[in-house]
Structures are given as structure tokens and as C-alpha cells.
Amino acid sequence: MLKDSNCGELRKEHAGRTVLLAGWVNRRRDHGGLIFVDLRDRSGLVQVVFNPQTTPEAHKLADRLRSEWVVRVRGSVAARPKGTENPKIPSGEVEVHAQEIAILGESKPPPFYVHEDEAVEEALRMRYRYVYLRRPRVVRNLTLRHQVVQHMRRFLDTRGFLEIETPILTKSTPEGARDYLVPSRLHPGSFYALPQSPQQLKQLLMVGGLERYYQMARCFRDEDLRADRQPEFTQLDLEMSFIDQEDILGLMEELFTGLVKAARPDKRIMTPFPRLTYRQAIDQYGTDKPDLRFGMLLGDLTSVLAGTGFQVFQQVVAQGGIIKGLAAPDCGGYSRKQLDDLAQLARDRGARGLVTIALRKGPESVDALTAADIQSLAVRHFSVDEVKEMARRLGAKPGDLLLLVAGAPPVVNAALGSLRQEMGKRLGLLDPDLMAWAFITDFALFEWSQEDGRWKAARHPFTAPLPEDEPLLESDPHRVRAQAYDLVCNGFELASGSIRIHTPELQERLLMALGYTPQEAQERFGHLLEAFSYGAPPHGGIACGVDRVVMLLADEESLREVIAFPKTQMGTDLLFGAPAPVRPEQLKEVHLKVLEEALAPPAPPVRPTGG
Ligand code: ASP
């Protein structure tokens, strides 16, 4: 071994001991005479002192050291002189008096300092990932990730799950995204698809009698990478036979309660995890991934304003739209500029506009409000009674600000959902120490695709309908609810799953309802339909986004901070320079030709996204 101790673990009780350390020069300070080197390895830092009097050889070498050089040091641990302790680092009460040093690897001046916690531009972070990985924050995140995955494995092992790998080269498994394709050399013109998830494979494992499966599964989805997404990501994927929805939800609650306790004992959680149906979530929060750390629920005002003289609202209601709102506590004094910002946010989410009504602070209660207490650009359109009734429905009090949006339900909910989250943030209601987990259930089985003019599976097409809704499959697809559930936390969807169809008859019926011809159904899913005809157990499962779980537990805002080698928001790998053209012979081998027009415009330069 080139080392026998870890820098960050040395303490007062080690004083007097001779240690062999190896690591990186975090920082070197020359105090004319003594040279101080902060030596860093994965465990942290320790200060090493080189003395020209006692160890002239070592001191001479130390003089050459620069940031990020790799060295090995032999020295003795000593308590730091009184008054020079550094309480900011765990080894700050000691230092190592160097006797010998060897240079193991030199470094060019680094693209950024590891020791400084200053923000580093994203492009640099990605291009020099191996330097960025040395930052304590990244080490901490990857260590946490390791602990999370180990916890999951141990927990599932005690519950009788088998960890089973499934192929990466496979056939398309639809999860609503585009497939990544891999051309076949041996079968010209044919392609493998990388799995969007191991969905069908895990179901086949259940048909194969394995009963309880899990895997840390890599999933690939070729999506436009809006927001914080990665084209490849990791799911804790699991599937069980002979269970119902309650068994899966119970298992998840136990897993995540234990995980938070183990990984972040300082975080609070609410148990049992609250349950909301999809309908309730949309009605009250405007989203199916509600942040339950605070209230500020949305309220439906359509009936209150049914007879309104406000023409914009009249039109919306006549066209089958809705009017909803929320009350932002104590925001009645918002400035014009603040209100404009909120209106812009509503428009960004597709709303045509935002109506705001400020209730003056002062009156005892909403019942005591008079016309003089109501301030709004739309004030002349509403009677005082209408405003009072709105305020009551939204749970407002004098001093609050009412935010109203009218339009088609999806637009209204999306806009108000975002406004609610924004107000939560502004008002400091997003308690960082609270993890508000919840299950969302009773999702719709189908959703209408405007683009294709047909019903699509809201998730994958293997999700079972609620038994009582089965008769509606053909006649009223929009009314069919699925045995599907999500686990959400603080506004993020962290897991998603369902009870599956396990008879060929029902699976075929569902595929027909989705518009597949019997022939198409055979072509795409014949293997699954056939498997179901050889004795399939009732089964169901769920998949949790490991990257996102770690991101929340690490208090990070980007997935890229908890993945060792992430891609940029443009889906590129700046370290390897991928994706990249390949040699013409390679293309030939796989029987492919790149279209001239695809090559025409040079690829746009990678846009650093910062943050
Ligand atoms: N395969 C699904 C997904 O990736 C999860 C599941 O239904 O188990 O979202």
C-alpha cells in the first residue's frame, strides 16, 4: 500500500503516530521558511508542514509542489500549536510534520480550483469531470448515492427480492419517449432498441415464476431534454407477483421511511404517507406532483362567477372552461411589478392572463370587507359579494392576494400549479428540512393525443384498468381509471408503477382500444401476448428514479450533481466528445449511410447552461 492512513481522519488522539499519506495538493502556502500543504484524499484534508531545518530534502521538494500534484508523504502527527487550530476542517486540531515526500504525479494548472467552492461553468465541469469529481461536494453526493443504493439492495434482499439483470440490447418498450436505436451488423437493416425501461422484461420474469425481482436498471429515453433530465438514468426497478396495489405502496413507504432515517436523519417526514387521487391532486394543487410542504390550495370559482359581468370570464365558461384561484397569504400589498411578474409566469404556462384581487388588511374578516378594501384592475367587473364569496372559497383573509386564472382546465391547472409553487418559494414555505412524501393514485388509463388524434396509454400499455372500469374500455376510454400510482415528494415524481394486465384477452382488448390492428399488436407485443397464454400470475410493480431520490436527499437542485458522468442539457458528453461521427468503415459494417442533408449545417456549439 502506498498509504496507511486517510488525511481527513487524523485526530488529536493520533498525535505522535507516524503515518504514510497519499493524495492531492489542495493548496500550498509558503510562509518564508515553513511550507504548508493541505493534502487531500477522498476522506478530506490534513495540513502537512515542511520544515527546512529538520528535513531540508523534503522541504526542497515541497517547494516545487503545485495545486493538484499527487504526492506521498511520510510524517508524524502532532497537535497544532495553540491558536492555530482550524475548526473548519475535521482534522483541524492536528498537522503532519513531513519527513519524506515523493512526487507521484504532476498536474498542469487545473482548469478550476478544487479547494474553492466557487461555481464552475458547466462546460468546464463536464470537460474536466475528473477534476470536478475531486470536490468535496461531489464526493459527498456520490457517497450518499452509494449509501442509498446499498440501502435499497439490503432492504429488498430482506424482503425476498432477487436482483436480476435484463438486456440492454433489446426491442422497443414504449414508455412514451423515442427509442435509442442500435444498428445490427449481422442483420442488415435491423435494429435493437435500448430499453426505455425493462418493463416487459420484468413482466416476463413474473411469467417465468421469479415472483420478486429488482434491478438498478439503466433506462434510455431519447427526449427533448427540457428542464433537468438525462437521456440515460437509473431506476430502482421492481416487480412482484401475487400482490395488489396496497402491497406495493406499503413496501415503498417502508423502503423510503427507512432510507430517509438512515441517509438523512436530520430530515422530517410525515407518516403514513398521505394519499391523493389524481383528481384530488389536480383539483387542489393543479399538478399530479404536488408539493405538500405547504397549503395554499386551489379552489374552483366557476360556479361563483357563473353570472359574472366580466366578459372574458363569461366567454371561457360558455366554451366549457373553468375559473380557479388561490389566495396568497399577506401578499395584498404586492407592487405593480410583482404582480406583472406573476402574470408573466401564468402566461409562460399557457394562460391568457392573470386576474389579481388584493384584499386590504384591516377589516376583521372577509365578511367585513367593503368596496374600499378591494383592489384590482378588474374591480368594476365583480360585486363585493362575489369577491367575498371567492375569498371564502379560497380560504383567504383580509391582507391576502387572490390570483385567478380562467380557461381550459389543463391550462388553468398548470398555470395555477406553477403560481402556487412560486408563491410557496417567495413566502419561504418550502421547508428544506421537510420531505413531504405522498402517493397519487387512480390515474386515467388513457390520454387524448391532440397530435395523433387518438387515445394513447397515459403510461405504458400494460397497465391494468380498475376492474369496475373495464366495461368502459371501448365506449368511454376517457373515464377508465388505471390501477396506477406515483410516489411524489416535494413537487417531484420519484416513483411510478401499476398493477399489470396478465391475461392475453384483456391485453389484446387494451391494445385494440389504443388503435392497434390485431396484426400490429402481434408484431409489436406478440411475445408478451403469447407469454400470457402460458400461465401468467397477477403481478405489478414500480420504478423509482434513483438519481432524483439522491438529488433530493443531497439537497441538490440538479441531477448532474449526483451523477458521476452526466450529460449536458443538450445531451452531449463533453469529456469524451459524444455523440460524434464514426469512421466510414464503421458505418458500412452496420449497413448505414448518413444523409448528406443531415451533415449540412455544422452542429451548433455546445451551449454551456451554467447553474
Ligand atoms: N416502467 C415504468 C416506468 O419506467 C415503471 C413501472 O410501471 O414499473 O415508468
XYZ file of C-alpha atoms and ligand atoms in Angstrom:
620
model
C 0.000 0.000 0.000
C 1.264 3.476 -0.817
C -0.661 4.882 2.154
C -1.670 3.652 5.569
C -3.936 6.481 6.761
C -6.569 8.809 5.389
C -5.914 12.550 5.539
C -9.370 13.579 6.702
C -9.463 11.032 9.522
C -6.458 12.184 11.550
C -7.337 13.487 15.037
C -5.699 14.565 18.251
C -5.553 11.019 19.559
C -3.246 10.116 16.654
C -0.583 12.599 17.798
C 2.832 11.001 17.925
C 1.993 8.400 15.293
C 3.994 8.145 12.054
C 1.690 7.985 9.048
C 2.024 7.375 5.335
C -0.356 9.577 3.362
C -1.044 9.904 -0.351
C -3.244 12.376 -2.134
C -3.518 15.681 -3.961
C -2.067 19.069 -3.136
C -5.137 21.064 -2.317
C -3.199 24.230 -1.638
C 0.390 25.160 -0.829
C 1.383 28.142 1.309
C 4.945 29.270 1.702
C 5.479 31.201 4.906
C 9.119 32.032 4.116
C 10.638 29.133 5.928
C 7.851 26.721 6.687
C 5.825 25.365 3.757
C 2.266 24.328 4.488
C 0.487 21.895 2.181
C -3.149 20.965 2.570
C -3.151 17.377 1.446
C -6.440 15.955 0.190
C -7.721 12.482 -0.420
C -11.313 11.170 -0.613
C -11.668 11.413 3.148
C -10.814 15.108 3.351
C -7.872 17.352 4.199
C -4.960 17.490 6.558
C -2.270 20.130 6.899
C 1.294 18.936 6.236
C 4.226 21.067 7.396
C 7.672 21.051 5.764
C 10.487 22.424 7.889
C 13.755 23.484 6.156
C 15.752 22.989 9.337
C 14.721 19.490 10.287
C 14.012 17.997 6.837
C 15.800 20.072 4.192
C 15.408 17.416 1.451
C 11.651 17.166 1.820
C 11.339 20.927 2.119
C 13.178 21.379 -1.172
C 10.833 19.036 -2.980
C 7.797 20.637 -1.357
C 8.879 23.933 -2.787
C 8.110 22.570 -6.277
C 4.599 21.431 -5.434
C 1.603 23.000 -7.158
C -2.146 22.506 -6.902
C -3.353 19.024 -7.850
C 0.016 17.338 -7.865
C -0.187 13.816 -6.480
C 2.228 13.089 -3.662
C 3.052 10.621 -0.958
C 4.148 11.912 2.429
C 5.592 10.178 5.453
C 5.398 12.198 8.620
C 4.375 12.334 12.228
C 1.059 13.552 13.503
C 1.252 16.408 16.001
C -1.224 18.643 17.779
C -1.228 22.094 16.177
C 0.280 24.885 18.243
C -2.320 26.653 20.374
C -4.247 29.280 18.450
C -3.501 27.794 15.015
C -6.238 25.128 15.048
C -8.668 25.228 12.131
C -12.194 24.433 13.329
C -13.439 24.410 9.717
C -11.944 21.016 8.934
C -12.363 17.831 10.993
C -8.602 17.256 11.161
C -8.071 20.896 12.117
C -6.589 20.180 15.541
C -3.606 18.339 14.103
C -0.959 18.638 11.432
C 1.566 16.240 9.962
C 5.269 17.058 10.239
C 6.706 15.758 6.999
C 9.827 13.634 6.996
C 9.746 12.378 3.431
C 7.868 13.229 0.306
C 7.632 11.599 -3.119
C 6.000 13.152 -6.155
C 3.742 10.559 -7.788
C 2.121 12.683 -10.489
C 2.366 16.278 -11.641
C -0.567 18.413 -12.739
C -0.916 21.232 -15.210
C -2.541 24.315 -13.657
C -6.081 22.991 -13.079
C -8.982 24.457 -15.086
C -10.538 25.456 -11.761
C -9.599 25.010 -8.159
C -10.839 22.002 -6.308
C -10.480 23.748 -2.969
C -12.708 26.668 -3.792
C -16.402 26.190 -3.608
C -16.967 28.843 -6.245
C -19.364 27.978 -9.077
C -17.664 26.474 -12.109
C -19.119 26.964 -15.539
C -20.966 23.864 -16.662
C -18.836 23.286 -19.774
C -15.678 23.178 -17.635
C -17.306 20.970 -15.040
C -18.141 18.455 -17.770
C -14.970 18.673 -19.829
C -12.716 18.239 -16.791
C -15.059 15.954 -14.919
C -12.180 14.060 -13.287
C -11.063 17.293 -11.601
C -14.594 18.276 -10.625
C -15.112 14.835 -9.055
C -12.419 15.735 -6.508
C -14.577 18.461 -4.993
C -15.797 17.516 -1.517
C -19.384 18.257 -2.522
C -19.274 15.716 -5.346
C -17.535 13.142 -3.183
C -20.245 13.666 -0.578
C -23.002 13.253 -3.185
C -21.531 10.110 -4.711
C -21.017 8.660 -1.237
C -24.648 9.379 -0.429
C -25.682 7.774 -3.706
C -23.728 4.666 -2.773
C -25.455 4.555 0.612
C -28.885 4.967 -0.982
C -28.312 2.129 -3.426
C -26.870 -0.120 -0.705
C -29.868 0.597 1.493
C -32.261 -0.309 -1.298
C -30.411 -3.544 -2.016
C -30.282 -4.594 1.632
C -33.950 -3.755 2.198
C -35.180 -5.675 -0.844
C -32.942 -8.606 -0.003
C -34.652 -8.948 3.372
C -37.999 -8.927 1.563
C -37.122 -11.866 -0.665
C -36.335 -9.987 -3.890
C -33.829 -11.326 -6.402
C -31.572 -8.879 -8.216
C -31.717 -9.907 -11.864
C -30.139 -8.197 -14.859
C -32.019 -7.731 -18.098
C -30.571 -6.990 -21.532
C -29.611 -3.557 -22.795
C -29.805 -4.619 -26.425
C -33.473 -5.383 -26.812
C -36.667 -4.426 -28.579
C -38.653 -1.253 -28.110
C -40.530 -0.992 -24.813
C -42.742 2.057 -25.016
C -42.707 4.497 -22.095
C -43.789 7.488 -24.127
C -40.362 8.569 -25.393
C -38.293 7.910 -28.516
C -36.023 4.871 -28.579
C -32.266 4.950 -28.931
C -31.539 2.541 -31.761
C -28.506 0.316 -32.308
C -27.985 -0.984 -35.842
C -27.244 -4.672 -36.237
C -24.153 -5.718 -38.205
C -25.292 -9.319 -38.542
C -28.846 -8.451 -39.542
C -28.639 -5.706 -42.135
C -31.398 -3.150 -41.820
C -32.446 -4.357 -38.369
C -32.044 -2.536 -35.092
C -32.002 -3.153 -31.397
C -33.625 -0.566 -29.160
C -32.087 0.412 -25.828
C -34.705 -0.109 -23.110
C -36.767 2.921 -22.095
C -37.324 0.688 -19.073
C -37.138 -3.065 -18.504
C -40.948 -3.076 -18.291
C -41.792 -6.082 -20.486
C -38.722 -7.982 -19.327
C -39.686 -7.739 -15.685
C -43.206 -8.828 -16.526
C -41.763 -11.842 -18.360
C -39.713 -12.617 -15.238
C -43.019 -12.818 -13.364
C -44.449 -15.153 -16.018
C -41.199 -17.059 -15.528
C -42.105 -17.613 -11.878
C -39.401 -15.474 -10.224
C -42.065 -13.753 -8.053
C -39.955 -10.861 -6.727
C -37.439 -9.072 -8.948
C -35.478 -5.857 -8.681
C -32.640 -4.225 -10.519
C -30.720 -0.970 -10.568
C -31.792 -0.507 -14.152
C -30.258 1.873 -16.650
C -33.016 3.367 -18.816
C -32.609 5.276 -22.073
C -35.101 7.794 -23.418
C -34.456 9.993 -26.406
C -36.443 13.049 -25.391
C -36.008 16.722 -25.939
C -34.009 17.467 -22.856
C -36.044 20.256 -21.423
C -35.558 21.022 -17.766
C -33.387 18.792 -15.693
C -33.362 15.441 -17.470
C -30.758 12.970 -18.526
C -31.011 10.781 -21.649
C -29.862 7.818 -19.574
C -30.827 7.422 -15.975
C -31.078 4.836 -13.240
C -34.246 3.357 -11.843
C -34.730 1.059 -8.920
C -36.995 -1.193 -10.957
C -39.072 -3.844 -9.229
C -41.882 -6.269 -9.881
C -43.873 -8.680 -7.682
C -46.350 -11.474 -8.286
C -49.473 -12.296 -6.290
C -49.879 -8.866 -4.774
C -52.231 -5.907 -5.006
C -51.665 -2.152 -5.099
C -51.613 -1.883 -1.296
C -48.697 -4.314 -1.058
C -46.574 -2.186 -3.369
C -47.450 1.100 -1.674
C -46.753 -0.427 1.740
C -43.388 -1.714 0.565
C -42.433 1.693 -0.848
C -43.439 3.521 2.294
C -41.297 1.221 4.383
C -38.362 1.484 1.999
C -38.337 5.275 1.846
C -39.103 5.887 5.507
C -36.128 3.710 6.401
C -33.972 5.277 3.716
C -34.533 8.839 4.913
C -33.889 7.776 8.503
C -30.622 6.147 7.505
C -29.346 8.661 4.960
C -30.690 11.964 6.301
C -31.780 11.528 9.913
C -31.993 15.322 10.141
C -34.926 15.456 7.683
C -38.502 15.251 8.855
C -41.087 13.096 7.100
C -44.820 12.636 7.640
C -46.084 9.080 8.015
C -48.249 7.425 6.940
C -47.636 8.957 3.516
C -50.795 10.864 2.572
C -52.799 9.541 -0.372
C -54.437 11.660 -3.043
C -56.270 10.524 -6.107
C -55.080 12.026 -9.352
C -58.324 14.047 -9.453
C -57.764 15.454 -5.973
C -54.176 16.351 -6.782
C -55.162 18.238 -9.911
C -58.150 19.926 -8.264
C -56.262 21.086 -5.191
C -52.708 21.578 -6.442
C -53.055 21.865 -10.215
C -50.451 19.134 -10.702
C -50.021 15.409 -10.167
C -46.691 16.050 -8.433
C -47.869 18.343 -5.661
C -45.531 19.869 -3.114
C -47.283 19.068 0.158
C -44.946 21.073 2.354
C -47.497 23.860 2.361
C -51.215 24.502 1.819
C -52.446 27.344 -0.387
C -54.878 25.035 -2.160
C -56.548 25.931 -5.429
C -60.310 26.473 -5.385
C -62.849 26.273 -8.178
C -64.690 29.565 -8.655
C -66.599 28.702 -11.820
C -69.937 28.491 -10.029
C -69.335 31.677 -8.006
C -68.687 33.583 -11.193
C -71.296 31.866 -13.358
C -73.277 35.076 -13.616
C -70.327 37.439 -13.809
C -70.467 40.520 -15.983
C -66.787 40.083 -16.812
C -66.809 39.257 -20.494
C -63.513 37.362 -20.605
C -64.763 35.013 -17.878
C -68.214 34.720 -19.495
C -66.642 33.534 -22.726
C -64.433 30.999 -21.007
C -67.384 29.490 -19.156
C -69.509 29.447 -22.316
C -66.769 27.437 -24.011
C -66.745 24.850 -21.237
C -63.732 26.342 -19.464
C -63.224 26.839 -15.747
C -62.158 29.616 -13.382
C -59.909 28.715 -10.485
C -57.858 30.641 -8.000
C -55.706 30.634 -4.923
C -55.099 33.012 -2.033
C -51.513 34.098 -1.390
C -51.339 34.936 2.322
C -50.395 38.519 3.243
C -49.486 39.458 -0.327
C -52.229 42.083 -0.719
C -49.559 44.790 -0.739
C -47.764 43.443 -3.835
C -46.390 46.127 -6.157
C -47.345 46.543 -9.802
C -44.012 44.969 -10.783
C -44.507 41.955 -8.541
C -47.989 41.422 -9.984
C -46.665 41.746 -13.530
C -44.065 39.065 -12.808
C -46.781 36.702 -11.629
C -48.890 37.438 -14.713
C -45.883 36.666 -16.902
C -45.391 33.351 -15.126
C -49.052 32.484 -15.751
C -48.669 33.358 -19.431
C -45.476 31.291 -19.672
C -47.533 28.328 -18.557
C -50.084 28.944 -21.297
C -52.693 31.087 -19.519
C -54.118 34.047 -21.401
C -53.825 36.220 -18.369
C -53.989 36.522 -14.621
C -56.583 38.434 -12.622
C -55.365 39.614 -9.227
C -57.526 40.927 -6.401
C -55.843 42.435 -3.342
C -57.789 42.445 -0.066
C -56.803 45.327 2.183
C -55.505 44.460 5.618
C -57.638 45.918 8.385
C -61.203 44.577 8.312
C -61.801 41.904 10.883
C -62.819 39.201 8.497
C -63.723 38.582 4.898
C -67.389 39.217 5.815
C -66.481 42.761 6.859
C -64.872 43.680 3.520
C -66.279 46.699 1.700
C -65.648 48.004 -1.820
C -62.887 50.246 -0.434
C -60.990 47.170 0.771
C -60.795 45.561 -2.667
C -58.149 46.479 -5.176
C -57.966 45.056 -8.668
C -57.631 46.174 -12.270
C -60.788 44.138 -12.872
C -62.575 45.534 -9.819
C -65.520 47.009 -11.698
C -66.423 43.550 -13.061
C -67.020 41.975 -9.665
C -69.566 42.764 -6.981
C -68.367 42.943 -3.384
C -70.401 39.830 -2.653
C -68.708 37.957 -5.452
C -65.283 38.889 -4.121
C -66.302 37.844 -0.595
C -67.542 34.500 -1.856
C -64.324 33.954 -3.834
C -62.269 34.814 -0.761
C -64.273 32.341 1.330
C -63.834 29.546 -1.198
C -60.085 30.161 -1.324
C -59.735 30.402 2.442
C -58.475 33.998 2.190
C -58.349 36.641 4.903
C -58.007 40.435 4.693
C -54.447 41.266 3.589
C -54.293 38.382 1.115
C -53.903 38.419 -2.633
C -56.303 36.396 -4.799
C -54.902 35.014 -8.052
C -57.468 33.913 -10.662
C -56.981 32.110 -13.950
C -59.690 31.186 -16.456
C -59.518 28.870 -19.447
C -59.398 25.218 -20.439
C -58.871 23.018 -17.367
C -55.344 21.763 -18.220
C -54.117 25.315 -18.813
C -55.743 26.709 -15.669
C -54.324 23.920 -13.528
C -50.827 24.175 -14.987
C -50.719 27.945 -14.540
C -52.115 27.974 -11.002
C -49.975 24.979 -10.040
C -46.879 26.941 -11.051
C -48.114 30.109 -9.341
C -48.713 28.170 -6.154
C -45.195 26.764 -6.211
C -43.739 30.190 -6.954
C -45.667 31.774 -4.092
C -44.547 28.926 -1.813
C -40.967 29.770 -2.712
C -41.390 33.527 -2.291
C -43.076 33.121 1.067
C -40.381 30.770 2.357
C -42.780 27.848 2.709
C -40.522 25.273 1.025
C -39.051 23.949 4.264
C -35.738 22.330 3.249
C -35.786 20.053 6.293
C -39.143 18.520 5.456
C -39.662 15.727 2.954
C -43.387 15.551 2.186
C -43.946 12.182 0.541
C -47.335 11.208 -0.863
C -48.938 8.602 -3.081
C -51.028 9.669 -6.049
C -53.486 7.012 -7.225
C -56.324 6.432 -9.692
C -54.663 7.913 -12.745
C -56.529 7.862 -16.032
C -55.634 4.882 -18.205
C -55.741 6.830 -21.453
C -54.966 10.344 -22.513
C -56.031 12.015 -25.717
C -53.226 12.832 -28.101
C -54.023 16.029 -29.920
C -51.112 15.402 -32.230
C -52.177 11.935 -33.375
C -55.922 12.420 -32.946
C -56.287 9.232 -30.909
C -56.190 7.811 -27.402
C -52.771 6.959 -26.053
C -51.757 4.959 -22.992
C -51.141 7.519 -20.262
C -48.200 5.285 -19.215
C -47.141 2.069 -20.908
C -49.893 -0.078 -22.444
C -49.523 -2.907 -19.904
C -51.245 -1.035 -17.068
C -54.417 -2.687 -15.759
C -57.671 -0.743 -15.607
C -59.681 -0.678 -12.373
C -61.873 -3.793 -12.642
C -65.056 -1.722 -12.315
C -63.993 0.473 -15.248
C -63.182 -2.397 -17.624
C -66.592 -2.305 -19.334
C -65.868 1.285 -20.410
C -62.686 0.422 -22.333
C -64.294 0.722 -25.744
C -67.255 3.005 -25.061
C -65.779 5.678 -22.718
C -62.000 5.394 -22.737
C -61.645 8.797 -21.068
C -63.491 7.528 -17.992
C -61.335 4.456 -17.430
C -59.130 4.700 -14.357
C -55.902 2.730 -14.084
C -54.506 0.706 -11.208
C -51.569 3.053 -11.395
C -49.775 5.027 -8.716
C -46.959 7.500 -8.260
C -44.837 8.360 -5.281
C -44.083 12.080 -5.088
C -42.021 14.213 -2.743
C -41.683 17.997 -2.509
C -43.017 18.547 -6.016
C -41.080 15.757 -7.729
C -42.304 12.430 -9.060
C -39.924 9.905 -7.570
C -41.574 6.611 -8.484
C -44.255 5.357 -10.757
C -45.885 1.991 -11.199
C -49.000 -0.059 -11.711
C -50.761 -3.365 -11.446
C -50.404 -5.032 -14.836
C -52.711 -6.816 -17.186
C -51.935 -10.539 -17.077
C -54.415 -12.156 -19.446
C -53.935 -12.170 -23.221
C -57.614 -11.310 -23.705
C -57.542 -8.089 -21.704
C -54.122 -7.114 -23.066
C -55.413 -7.514 -26.612
C -58.561 -5.550 -25.819
C -56.481 -2.696 -24.471
C -54.198 -2.655 -27.489
C -57.273 -2.538 -29.755
C -58.660 0.346 -27.713
C -55.353 2.111 -28.343
C -55.910 1.715 -32.062
C -53.517 -1.141 -32.831
C -54.741 -3.537 -35.524
C -54.519 -7.216 -34.479
C -51.578 -7.554 -36.827
C -49.710 -4.569 -35.343
C -50.424 -5.850 -31.858
C -48.885 -9.206 -32.819
C -45.878 -7.585 -34.431
C -45.027 -5.367 -31.502
C -46.237 -7.298 -28.493
C -46.754 -10.864 -29.799
C -44.082 -12.176 -27.422
C -45.899 -10.774 -24.395
C -49.354 -11.886 -25.525
C -48.002 -15.353 -26.144
C -46.283 -15.430 -22.738
C -49.575 -14.528 -21.055
C -51.144 -17.567 -22.725
C -48.744 -19.900 -20.891
C -49.871 -19.174 -17.348
C -49.234 -15.624 -16.120
C -49.576 -14.708 -12.433
C -51.278 -11.474 -11.365
C -48.418 -9.028 -10.923
C -47.455 -5.392 -10.543
C -44.505 -3.195 -9.773
C -42.964 0.194 -9.606
C -39.795 2.032 -10.630
C -38.071 4.789 -8.635
C -35.782 7.384 -10.132
C -32.573 6.843 -8.193
C -30.888 9.997 -9.498
C -33.757 12.167 -8.362
C -34.074 10.498 -4.956
C -30.377 11.142 -4.355
C -30.733 14.703 -5.638
C -33.436 15.430 -3.044
C -31.573 13.696 -0.231
C -28.420 15.641 -1.141
C -30.296 18.975 -1.231
C -29.091 19.488 -4.790
C -31.075 21.228 -7.480
C -29.634 19.428 -10.480
C -29.352 15.751 -11.351
C -25.919 16.490 -12.786
C -24.546 16.979 -9.283
C -25.347 13.419 -8.235
C -24.221 11.557 -11.374
C -20.528 10.835 -11.860
C -20.523 11.387 -15.618
C -23.696 13.241 -16.606
C -24.588 14.663 -19.994
C -25.215 18.354 -20.606
C -28.712 19.671 -21.132
C -28.024 19.265 -24.846
C -27.421 15.543 -24.295
C -23.708 15.724 -25.002
C -20.732 14.288 -23.206
C -18.055 16.961 -23.264
C -15.366 14.741 -21.787
C -15.462 12.088 -24.497
C -16.979 14.344 -27.105
C -20.062 12.213 -27.680
C -22.119 11.924 -29.765
C -19.555 12.008 -32.576
C -19.332 10.956 -36.208
C -17.848 7.494 -36.795
C -15.440 6.273 -39.447
C -16.997 5.434 -42.851
C -15.931 1.753 -42.494
C -17.873 1.519 -39.235
C -20.978 2.827 -40.932
C -20.544 0.381 -43.757
C -20.230 -2.535 -41.348
C -23.629 -1.738 -39.921
C -25.087 -1.044 -43.361
C -25.790 2.638 -42.738
C -25.276 5.793 -44.725
C -25.589 9.305 -43.304
C -27.795 11.564 -45.412
C -25.991 14.500 -46.945
C -28.577 16.926 -45.639
C -28.087 15.661 -42.095
C -24.439 16.693 -42.354
C -25.090 20.068 -43.966
C -25.361 22.506 -41.051
C -22.434 22.211 -38.681
C -23.531 21.021 -35.265
C -24.232 24.026 -33.053
C -21.566 24.595 -30.439
C -22.371 23.130 -27.084
C -24.200 25.714 -25.085
C -22.979 25.919 -21.534
C -26.008 26.124 -19.348
C -24.428 27.226 -16.108
C -26.183 26.679 -12.800
N -41.730 1.022 -16.338
C -42.348 2.094 -15.650
C -41.531 3.366 -15.838
O -40.394 3.320 -16.248
C -42.476 1.860 -14.174
C -43.376 0.730 -13.861
O -44.546 0.744 -14.288
O -42.935 -0.166 -13.106
O -42.013 4.445 -15.553
